PDB file of C-alpha atoms in Angstrom:
ATOM      1  CA  GLY A  14     -71.029  76.088 175.549  1.00 56.00           C
ATOM      2  CA  ALA A  15     -67.865  77.893 174.582  1.00 81.00           C
ATOM      3  CA  GLY A  16     -65.708  76.301 171.930  1.00 93.00           C
ATOM      4  CA  VAL A  17     -61.954  76.360 171.452  1.00 96.00           C
ATOM      5  CA  SER A  18     -60.647  79.911 171.295  1.00 96.00           C
ATOM      6  CA  GLN A  19     -57.348  81.169 169.946  1.00 97.00           C
ATOM      7  CA  SER A  20     -55.598  84.499 170.176  1.00 97.00           C
ATOM      8  CA  PRO A  21     -54.542  86.570 168.462  1.00 97.00           C
ATOM      9  CA  ARG A  22     -56.580  85.791 165.359  1.00 96.00           C
ATOM     10  CA  TYR A  23     -54.048  87.564 163.166  1.00 97.00           C
ATOM     11  CA  LYS A  24     -50.379  88.283 163.786  1.00 97.00           C
ATOM     12  CA  VAL A  25     -47.886  90.049 161.572  1.00 98.00           C
ATOM     13  CA  ALA A  26     -44.268  89.625 162.615  1.00 98.00           C
ATOM     14  CA  LYS A  27     -41.051  90.865 161.116  1.00 97.00           C
ATOM     15  CA  ARG A  28     -38.544  88.174 160.297  1.00 97.00           C
ATOM     16  CA  GLY A  29     -36.490  87.407 163.351  1.00 97.00           C
ATOM     17  CA  GLN A  30     -39.150  88.352 165.904  1.00 98.00           C
ATOM     18  CA  ASP A  31     -40.492  85.931 168.497  1.00 98.00           C
ATOM     19  CA  VAL A  32     -44.236  85.243 168.616  1.00 98.00           C
ATOM     20  CA  ALA A  33     -46.555  83.506 171.088  1.00 98.00           C
ATOM     21  CA  LEU A  34     -49.875  82.008 170.062  1.00 98.00           C
ATOM     22  CA  ARG A  35     -52.475  81.097 172.666  1.00 98.00           C
ATOM     23  CA  CYS A  36     -55.086  78.354 172.724  1.00 98.00           C
ATOM     24  CA  ASP A  37     -57.946  78.044 175.232  1.00 98.00           C
ATOM     25  CA  PRO A  38     -59.419  74.536 174.919  1.00 97.00           C
ATOM     26  CA  ILE A  39     -62.926  73.489 175.794  1.00 95.00           C
ATOM     27  CA  SER A  40     -63.196  73.182 179.556  1.00 94.00           C
ATOM     28  CA  GLY A  41     -62.505  69.660 180.745  1.00 91.00           C
ATOM     29  CA  HIS A  42     -60.855  68.460 177.541  1.00 93.00           C
ATOM     30  CA  VAL A  43     -57.700  66.577 178.497  1.00 92.00           C
ATOM     31  CA  SER A  44     -56.058  66.458 175.072  1.00 93.00           C
ATOM     32  CA  LEU A  45     -54.803  69.380 173.037  1.00 96.00           C
ATOM     33  CA  PHE A  46     -53.290  69.379 169.559  1.00 96.00           C
ATOM     34  CA  TRP A  47     -51.495  72.018 167.483  1.00 98.00           C
ATOM     35  CA  TYR A  48     -51.556  71.905 163.668  1.00 98.00           C
ATOM     36  CA  GLN A  49     -49.973  74.122 161.026  1.00 98.00           C
ATOM     37  CA  GLN A  50     -51.898  74.865 157.824  1.00 96.00           C
ATOM     38  CA  ALA A  51     -50.012  76.460 154.946  1.00 95.00           C
ATOM     39  CA  LEU A  52     -51.961  78.222 152.195  1.00 91.00           C
ATOM     40  CA  GLY A  53     -53.802  75.721 150.006  1.00 89.00           C
ATOM     41  CA  GLN A  54     -52.739  72.754 152.136  1.00 92.00           C
ATOM     42  CA  GLY A  55     -54.371  70.590 154.738  1.00 94.00           C
ATOM     43  CA  PRO A  56     -53.428  70.975 158.408  1.00 96.00           C
ATOM     44  CA  GLU A  57     -50.254  69.195 159.492  1.00 97.00           C
ATOM     45  CA  PHE A  58     -49.622  67.939 163.017  1.00 96.00           C
ATOM     46  CA  LEU A  59     -47.145  69.814 165.200  1.00 98.00           C
ATOM     47  CA  THR A  60     -47.516  68.599 168.775  1.00 97.00           C
ATOM     48  CA  TYR A  61     -49.906  66.965 171.259  1.00 94.00           C
ATOM     49  CA  PHE A  62     -50.550  67.292 175.002  1.00 95.00           C
ATOM     50  CA  GLN A  63     -52.449  65.115 177.397  1.00 93.00           C
ATOM     51  CA  ASN A  64     -53.138  67.323 180.389  1.00 94.00           C
ATOM     52  CA  GLU A  65     -49.811  69.064 181.027  1.00 95.00           C
ATOM     53  CA  ALA A  66     -47.657  66.327 179.481  1.00 95.00           C
ATOM     54  CA  GLN A  67     -46.353  66.839 175.963  1.00 96.00           C
ATOM     55  CA  LEU A  68     -46.652  63.326 174.567  1.00 93.00           C
ATOM     56  CA  ASP A  69     -45.627  63.932 170.975  1.00 94.00           C
ATOM     57  CA  LYS A  70     -43.683  66.798 169.449  1.00 95.00           C
ATOM     58  CA  SER A  71     -42.511  64.979 166.348  1.00 94.00           C
ATOM     59  CA  GLY A  72     -44.223  67.441 164.015  1.00 95.00           C
ATOM     60  CA  LEU A  73     -42.429  70.565 165.224  1.00 97.00           C
ATOM     61  CA  PRO A  74     -40.411  71.701 162.197  1.00 95.00           C
ATOM     62  CA  SER A  75     -37.403  73.037 164.072  1.00 94.00           C
ATOM     63  CA  ASP A  76     -36.061  73.839 167.522  1.00 96.00           C
ATOM     64  CA  ARG A  77     -37.392  77.378 167.043  1.00 97.00           C
ATOM     65  CA  PHE A  78     -40.842  75.991 167.815  1.00 98.00           C
ATOM     66  CA  PHE A  79     -41.788  75.368 171.420  1.00 97.00           C
ATOM     67  CA  ALA A  80     -45.139  74.534 173.012  1.00 98.00           C
ATOM     68  CA  GLU A  81     -46.268  74.331 176.616  1.00 97.00           C
ATOM     69  CA  ARG A  82     -49.379  73.626 178.642  1.00 97.00           C
ATOM     70  CA  PRO A  83     -48.185  74.097 182.226  1.00 95.00           C
ATOM     71  CA  GLU A  84     -51.486  73.648 184.067  1.00 93.00           C
ATOM     72  CA  GLY A  85     -53.155  71.258 181.668  1.00 91.00           C
ATOM     73  CA  SER A  86     -55.526  73.870 180.271  1.00 94.00           C
ATOM     74  CA  VAL A  87     -54.336  76.863 178.229  1.00 97.00           C
ATOM     75  CA  SER A  88     -51.513  76.165 175.788  1.00 98.00           C
ATOM     76  CA  THR A  89     -49.017  78.479 174.162  1.00 98.00           C
ATOM     77  CA  LEU A  90     -47.121  77.834 170.940  1.00 98.00           C
ATOM     78  CA  LYS A  91     -43.983  79.935 170.734  1.00 98.00           C
ATOM     79  CA  ILE A  92     -41.945  80.512 167.617  1.00 98.00           C
ATOM     80  CA  GLN A  93     -38.529  82.080 168.038  1.00 98.00           C
ATOM     81  CA  ARG A  94     -36.695  84.046 165.344  1.00 98.00           C
ATOM     82  CA  THR A  95     -39.586  83.765 162.891  1.00 98.00           C
ATOM     83  CA  GLN A  96     -38.845  83.020 159.252  1.00 97.00           C
ATOM     84  CA  GLN A  97     -40.983  83.637 156.155  1.00 96.00           C
ATOM     85  CA  GLU A  98     -41.690  79.916 155.843  1.00 96.00           C
ATOM     86  CA  ASP A  99     -43.414  80.054 159.239  1.00 97.00           C
ATOM     87  CA  SER A 100     -46.259  82.034 157.640  1.00 97.00           C
ATOM     88  CA  ALA A 101     -49.343  79.842 158.007  1.00 97.00           C
ATOM     89  CA  VAL A 102     -52.533  79.365 159.978  1.00 96.00           C
ATOM     90  CA  TYR A 103     -51.920  77.690 163.315  1.00 98.00           C
ATOM     91  CA  LEU A 104     -54.866  75.599 164.456  1.00 97.00           C
ATOM     92  CA  CYS A 105     -55.513  74.280 167.931  1.00 97.00           C
ATOM     93  CA  ALA A 106     -57.856  71.387 168.694  1.00 95.00           C
ATOM     94  CA  SER A 107     -58.993  69.828 171.958  1.00 94.00           C
ATOM     95  CA  SER A 108     -60.732  66.575 172.705  1.00 91.00           C
ATOM     96  CA  PRO A 109     -62.298  64.845 175.691  1.00 87.00           C
ATOM     97  CA  ALA A 110     -60.936  61.616 177.074  1.00 79.00           C
ATOM     98  CA  TYR A 111     -63.824  59.415 176.046  1.00 75.00           C
ATOM     99  CA  THR A 112     -64.633  60.145 172.376  1.00 71.00           C
ATOM    100  CA  TYR A 113     -61.287  61.394 171.025  1.00 75.00           C
ATOM    101  CA  GLU A 114     -63.192  63.608 168.585  1.00 82.00           C
ATOM    102  CA  GLN A 115     -61.191  66.788 168.028  1.00 89.00           C
ATOM    103  CA  TYR A 116     -62.819  70.228 168.181  1.00 92.00           C
ATOM    104  CA  PHE A 117     -60.963  72.952 166.359  1.00 94.00           C
ATOM    105  CA  GLY A 118     -60.480  76.630 167.131  1.00 95.00           C
ATOM    106  CA  PRO A 119     -60.631  79.399 164.488  1.00 94.00           C
ATOM    107  CA  GLY A 120     -56.859  79.498 164.107  1.00 96.00           C
ATOM    108  CA  THR A 121     -54.216  82.209 164.218  1.00 97.00           C
ATOM    109  CA  ARG A 122     -53.026  83.489 160.857  1.00 96.00           C
ATOM    110  CA  LEU A 123     -49.324  84.336 161.155  1.00 97.00           C
ATOM    111  CA  THR A 124     -47.686  86.417 158.445  1.00 97.00           C
ATOM    112  CA  VAL A 125     -43.929  86.913 158.609  1.00 97.00           C
ATOM    113  CA  THR A 126     -42.644  89.830 156.540  1.00 96.00           C
TER     114      THR A 126
ATOM    115  CA  LYS B   9     -46.251  56.981 156.259  1.00 88.00           C
ATOM    116  CA  GLN B  10     -49.975  57.591 155.851  1.00 93.00           C
ATOM    117  CA  GLU B  11     -50.867  59.914 152.969  1.00 95.00           C
ATOM    118  CA  VAL B  12     -54.328  61.287 152.210  1.00 97.00           C
ATOM    119  CA  THR B  13     -55.312  62.519 148.755  1.00 97.00           C
ATOM    120  CA  GLN B  14     -58.455  64.410 147.817  1.00 97.00           C
ATOM    121  CA  ILE B  15     -59.843  64.705 144.320  1.00 94.00           C
ATOM    122  CA  PRO B  16     -60.816  67.072 142.793  1.00 93.00           C
ATOM    123  CA  ALA B  17     -58.853  69.985 144.273  1.00 95.00           C
ATOM    124  CA  ALA B  18     -61.648  72.366 143.258  1.00 96.00           C
ATOM    125  CA  LEU B  19     -65.196  71.943 142.045  1.00 95.00           C
ATOM    126  CA  SER B  20     -67.824  74.382 140.825  1.00 97.00           C
ATOM    127  CA  VAL B  21     -71.438  73.251 140.408  1.00 96.00           C
ATOM    128  CA  PRO B  22     -74.822  74.914 139.879  1.00 97.00           C
ATOM    129  CA  GLU B  23     -77.220  75.019 142.791  1.00 97.00           C
ATOM    130  CA  GLY B  24     -79.344  71.895 143.203  1.00 97.00           C
ATOM    131  CA  GLU B  25     -76.814  69.412 141.850  1.00 97.00           C
ATOM    132  CA  ASN B  26     -75.815  66.291 143.728  1.00 97.00           C
ATOM    133  CA  LEU B  27     -72.063  65.913 144.037  1.00 95.00           C
ATOM    134  CA  VAL B  28     -69.366  63.557 145.262  1.00 96.00           C
ATOM    135  CA  LEU B  29     -66.030  64.410 146.830  1.00 97.00           C
ATOM    136  CA  ASN B  30     -63.343  61.743 146.907  1.00 97.00           C
ATOM    137  CA  CYS B  31     -60.715  60.879 149.493  1.00 98.00           C
ATOM    138  CA  SER B  32     -58.101  58.127 149.339  1.00 98.00           C
ATOM    139  CA  PHE B  33     -55.506  57.001 151.892  1.00 97.00           C
ATOM    140  CA  THR B  34     -52.443  54.829 151.465  1.00 96.00           C
ATOM    141  CA  ASP B  35     -52.555  52.751 154.661  1.00 93.00           C
ATOM    142  CA  SER B  36     -55.844  50.950 155.239  1.00 92.00           C
ATOM    143  CA  ALA B  37     -55.071  50.344 158.920  1.00 91.00           C
ATOM    144  CA  ILE B  38     -57.014  53.324 160.205  1.00 92.00           C
ATOM    145  CA  TYR B  39     -59.044  53.797 163.377  1.00 90.00           C
ATOM    146  CA  ASN B  40     -61.570  56.216 161.878  1.00 91.00           C
ATOM    147  CA  LEU B  41     -62.058  58.808 159.152  1.00 94.00           C
ATOM    148  CA  GLN B  42     -63.538  62.266 159.514  1.00 94.00           C
ATOM    149  CA  TRP B  43     -64.864  64.849 157.065  1.00 97.00           C
ATOM    150  CA  PHE B  44     -64.527  68.528 157.960  1.00 96.00           C
ATOM    151  CA  ARG B  45     -65.749  71.770 156.481  1.00 97.00           C
ATOM    152  CA  GLN B  46     -63.580  74.903 156.528  1.00 96.00           C
ATOM    153  CA  ASP B  47     -64.932  78.329 155.651  1.00 94.00           C
ATOM    154  CA  PRO B  48     -62.462  81.087 154.655  1.00 87.00           C
ATOM    155  CA  GLY B  49     -60.682  82.460 157.702  1.00 81.00           C
ATOM    156  CA  LYS B  50     -62.395  79.996 160.004  1.00 84.00           C
ATOM    157  CA  GLY B  51     -61.485  76.820 161.813  1.00 88.00           C
ATOM    158  CA  LEU B  52     -62.653  73.310 161.009  1.00 93.00           C
ATOM    159  CA  THR B  53     -66.181  72.096 161.602  1.00 93.00           C
ATOM    160  CA  SER B  54     -66.643  68.354 161.904  1.00 92.00           C
ATOM    161  CA  LEU B  55     -69.296  67.019 159.512  1.00 95.00           C
ATOM    162  CA  LEU B  56     -69.159  63.248 159.800  1.00 95.00           C
ATOM    163  CA  LEU B  57     -67.003  60.692 161.595  1.00 92.00           C
ATOM    164  CA  ILE B  58     -66.907  57.070 160.391  1.00 93.00           C
ATOM    165  CA  GLN B  59     -65.400  54.397 162.586  1.00 90.00           C
ATOM    166  CA  SER B  60     -63.274  51.764 160.834  1.00 91.00           C
ATOM    167  CA  SER B  61     -65.969  49.159 161.416  1.00 92.00           C
ATOM    168  CA  GLN B  62     -68.643  51.274 159.746  1.00 94.00           C
ATOM    169  CA  ARG B  63     -69.505  51.601 156.058  1.00 95.00           C
ATOM    170  CA  GLU B  64     -71.272  54.962 156.068  1.00 95.00           C
ATOM    171  CA  GLN B  65     -72.656  57.828 158.093  1.00 96.00           C
ATOM    172  CA  THR B  66     -75.437  60.269 157.229  1.00 97.00           C
ATOM    173  CA  SER B  67     -76.303  63.725 158.454  1.00 96.00           C
ATOM    174  CA  GLY B  68     -79.037  65.637 156.668  1.00 97.00           C
ATOM    175  CA  ARG B  69     -78.023  66.107 153.024  1.00 97.00           C
ATOM    176  CA  LEU B  70     -74.568  64.638 153.670  1.00 98.00           C
ATOM    177  CA  ASN B  71     -73.579  60.998 153.346  1.00 98.00           C
ATOM    178  CA  ALA B  72     -70.068  59.687 153.839  1.00 97.00           C
ATOM    179  CA  SER B  73     -68.990  56.179 152.903  1.00 97.00           C
ATOM    180  CA  LEU B  74     -65.875  54.260 153.836  1.00 97.00           C
ATOM    181  CA  ASP B  75     -64.209  51.353 152.035  1.00 96.00           C
ATOM    182  CA  LYS B  76     -61.287  50.691 154.328  1.00 93.00           C
ATOM    183  CA  SER B  77     -59.824  47.791 152.375  1.00 92.00           C
ATOM    184  CA  SER B  78     -59.465  49.876 149.231  1.00 95.00           C
ATOM    185  CA  GLY B  79     -58.444  53.012 151.126  1.00 96.00           C
ATOM    186  CA  ARG B  80     -61.297  55.190 149.926  1.00 97.00           C
ATOM    187  CA  SER B  81     -64.030  57.424 151.250  1.00 98.00           C
ATOM    188  CA  THR B  82     -66.579  59.572 149.503  1.00 98.00           C
ATOM    189  CA  LEU B  83     -68.650  62.503 150.719  1.00 97.00           C
ATOM    190  CA  TYR B  84     -71.968  62.817 148.926  1.00 98.00           C
ATOM    191  CA  ILE B  85     -73.818  66.139 149.088  1.00 98.00           C
ATOM    192  CA  ALA B  86     -77.414  66.092 147.899  1.00 98.00           C
ATOM    193  CA  ALA B  87     -79.242  69.076 146.427  1.00 97.00           C
ATOM    194  CA  SER B  88     -76.298  71.448 146.850  1.00 97.00           C
ATOM    195  CA  GLN B  89     -76.893  75.026 148.030  1.00 97.00           C
ATOM    196  CA  PRO B  90     -74.745  78.182 147.819  1.00 97.00           C
ATOM    197  CA  GLY B  91     -74.248  77.912 151.577  1.00 97.00           C
ATOM    198  CA  ASP B  92     -72.393  74.641 150.997  1.00 97.00           C
ATOM    199  CA  SER B  93     -69.545  76.596 149.387  1.00 97.00           C
ATOM    200  CA  ALA B  94     -66.432  75.898 151.465  1.00 97.00           C
ATOM    201  CA  THR B  95     -63.333  73.705 151.563  1.00 97.00           C
ATOM    202  CA  TYR B  96     -63.986  70.104 152.541  1.00 98.00           C
ATOM    203  CA  LEU B  97     -61.179  68.237 154.278  1.00 98.00           C
ATOM    204  CA  CYS B  98     -60.814  64.505 154.794  1.00 97.00           C
ATOM    205  CA  ALA B  99     -58.732  63.240 157.724  1.00 96.00           C
ATOM    206  CA  VAL B 100     -57.810  59.801 159.024  1.00 95.00           C
ATOM    207  CA  ARG B 101     -56.835  58.753 162.527  1.00 92.00           C
ATOM    208  CA  PRO B 102     -54.118  56.118 162.145  1.00 87.00           C
ATOM    209  CA  ASN B 103     -54.378  54.457 165.537  1.00 78.00           C
ATOM    210  CA  SER B 104     -56.766  53.950 168.400  1.00 74.00           C
ATOM    211  CA  GLY B 105     -56.615  56.426 171.200  1.00 71.00           C
ATOM    212  CA  ASN B 106     -56.109  60.135 170.975  1.00 74.00           C
ATOM    213  CA  THR B 107     -53.670  60.407 168.086  1.00 83.00           C
ATOM    214  CA  PRO B 108     -53.073  63.182 165.554  1.00 91.00           C
ATOM    215  CA  LEU B 109     -55.182  63.347 162.427  1.00 94.00           C
ATOM    216  CA  VAL B 110     -53.623  63.071 158.958  1.00 96.00           C
ATOM    217  CA  PHE B 111     -55.333  65.441 156.532  1.00 97.00           C
ATOM    218  CA  GLY B 112     -55.746  65.699 152.795  1.00 97.00           C
ATOM    219  CA  LYS B 113     -55.320  69.039 151.058  1.00 97.00           C
ATOM    220  CA  GLY B 114     -59.036  69.525 150.683  1.00 97.00           C
ATOM    221  CA  THR B 115     -61.555  70.121 147.914  1.00 97.00           C
ATOM    222  CA  ARG B 116     -62.667  73.714 147.389  1.00 97.00           C
ATOM    223  CA  LEU B 117     -66.372  73.671 146.500  1.00 97.00           C
ATOM    224  CA  SER B 118     -68.297  76.537 144.915  1.00 97.00           C
ATOM    225  CA  VAL B 119     -72.058  76.212 144.494  1.00 97.00           C
ATOM    226  CA  ILE B 120     -73.371  78.809 142.060  1.00 97.00           C
ATOM    227  CA  ALA B 121     -76.871  80.191 142.524  1.00 95.00           C
TER     228      ALA B 121
END
């Protein structure tokens, strides 16, 4: 079946612009995670949803980062007033309720110039 | 705070060699440990998941071991092939339930034909 999809795959933004990154999880997966992966680093946790509830947003680096999942399916990660340090790959993962194994999407590579 | 370290950061081997990738974590109270593969520009593919009660898991030419008390895991790749070239990431789940993964920085593997 279809895996986790993310769009756009690549995004170039000028410093100060707002961006929105989309994640389509595997159908039926209740949990959804966002991670940020800087060049040469491992992914780092940003935020986590169970259905439409955002249960943990402790990893969001600043109040410029905002995530939502209004209907418990598709999620959007929004970054306001982008800065150069926001340049990274943003990974989305979903998991079913029973195994907790996370399935990752291909990521969105954000470059802020 | 849980920290995951992977050694070496990069490894280059000739085709056919057996090799070992190392992962260590600072807090032994983990729920499970997972090894992922990441190809350039792609998302993460899960290779092996070891529950905290298990000592090892095998899939084809891959074998992962876990020594929870000493905070170590190894990924053994037998008879390496050029197609194994990728970055290998180790991640631990600190608690039971659907919690965020804590990743190492990865080992970049090149298998030379």
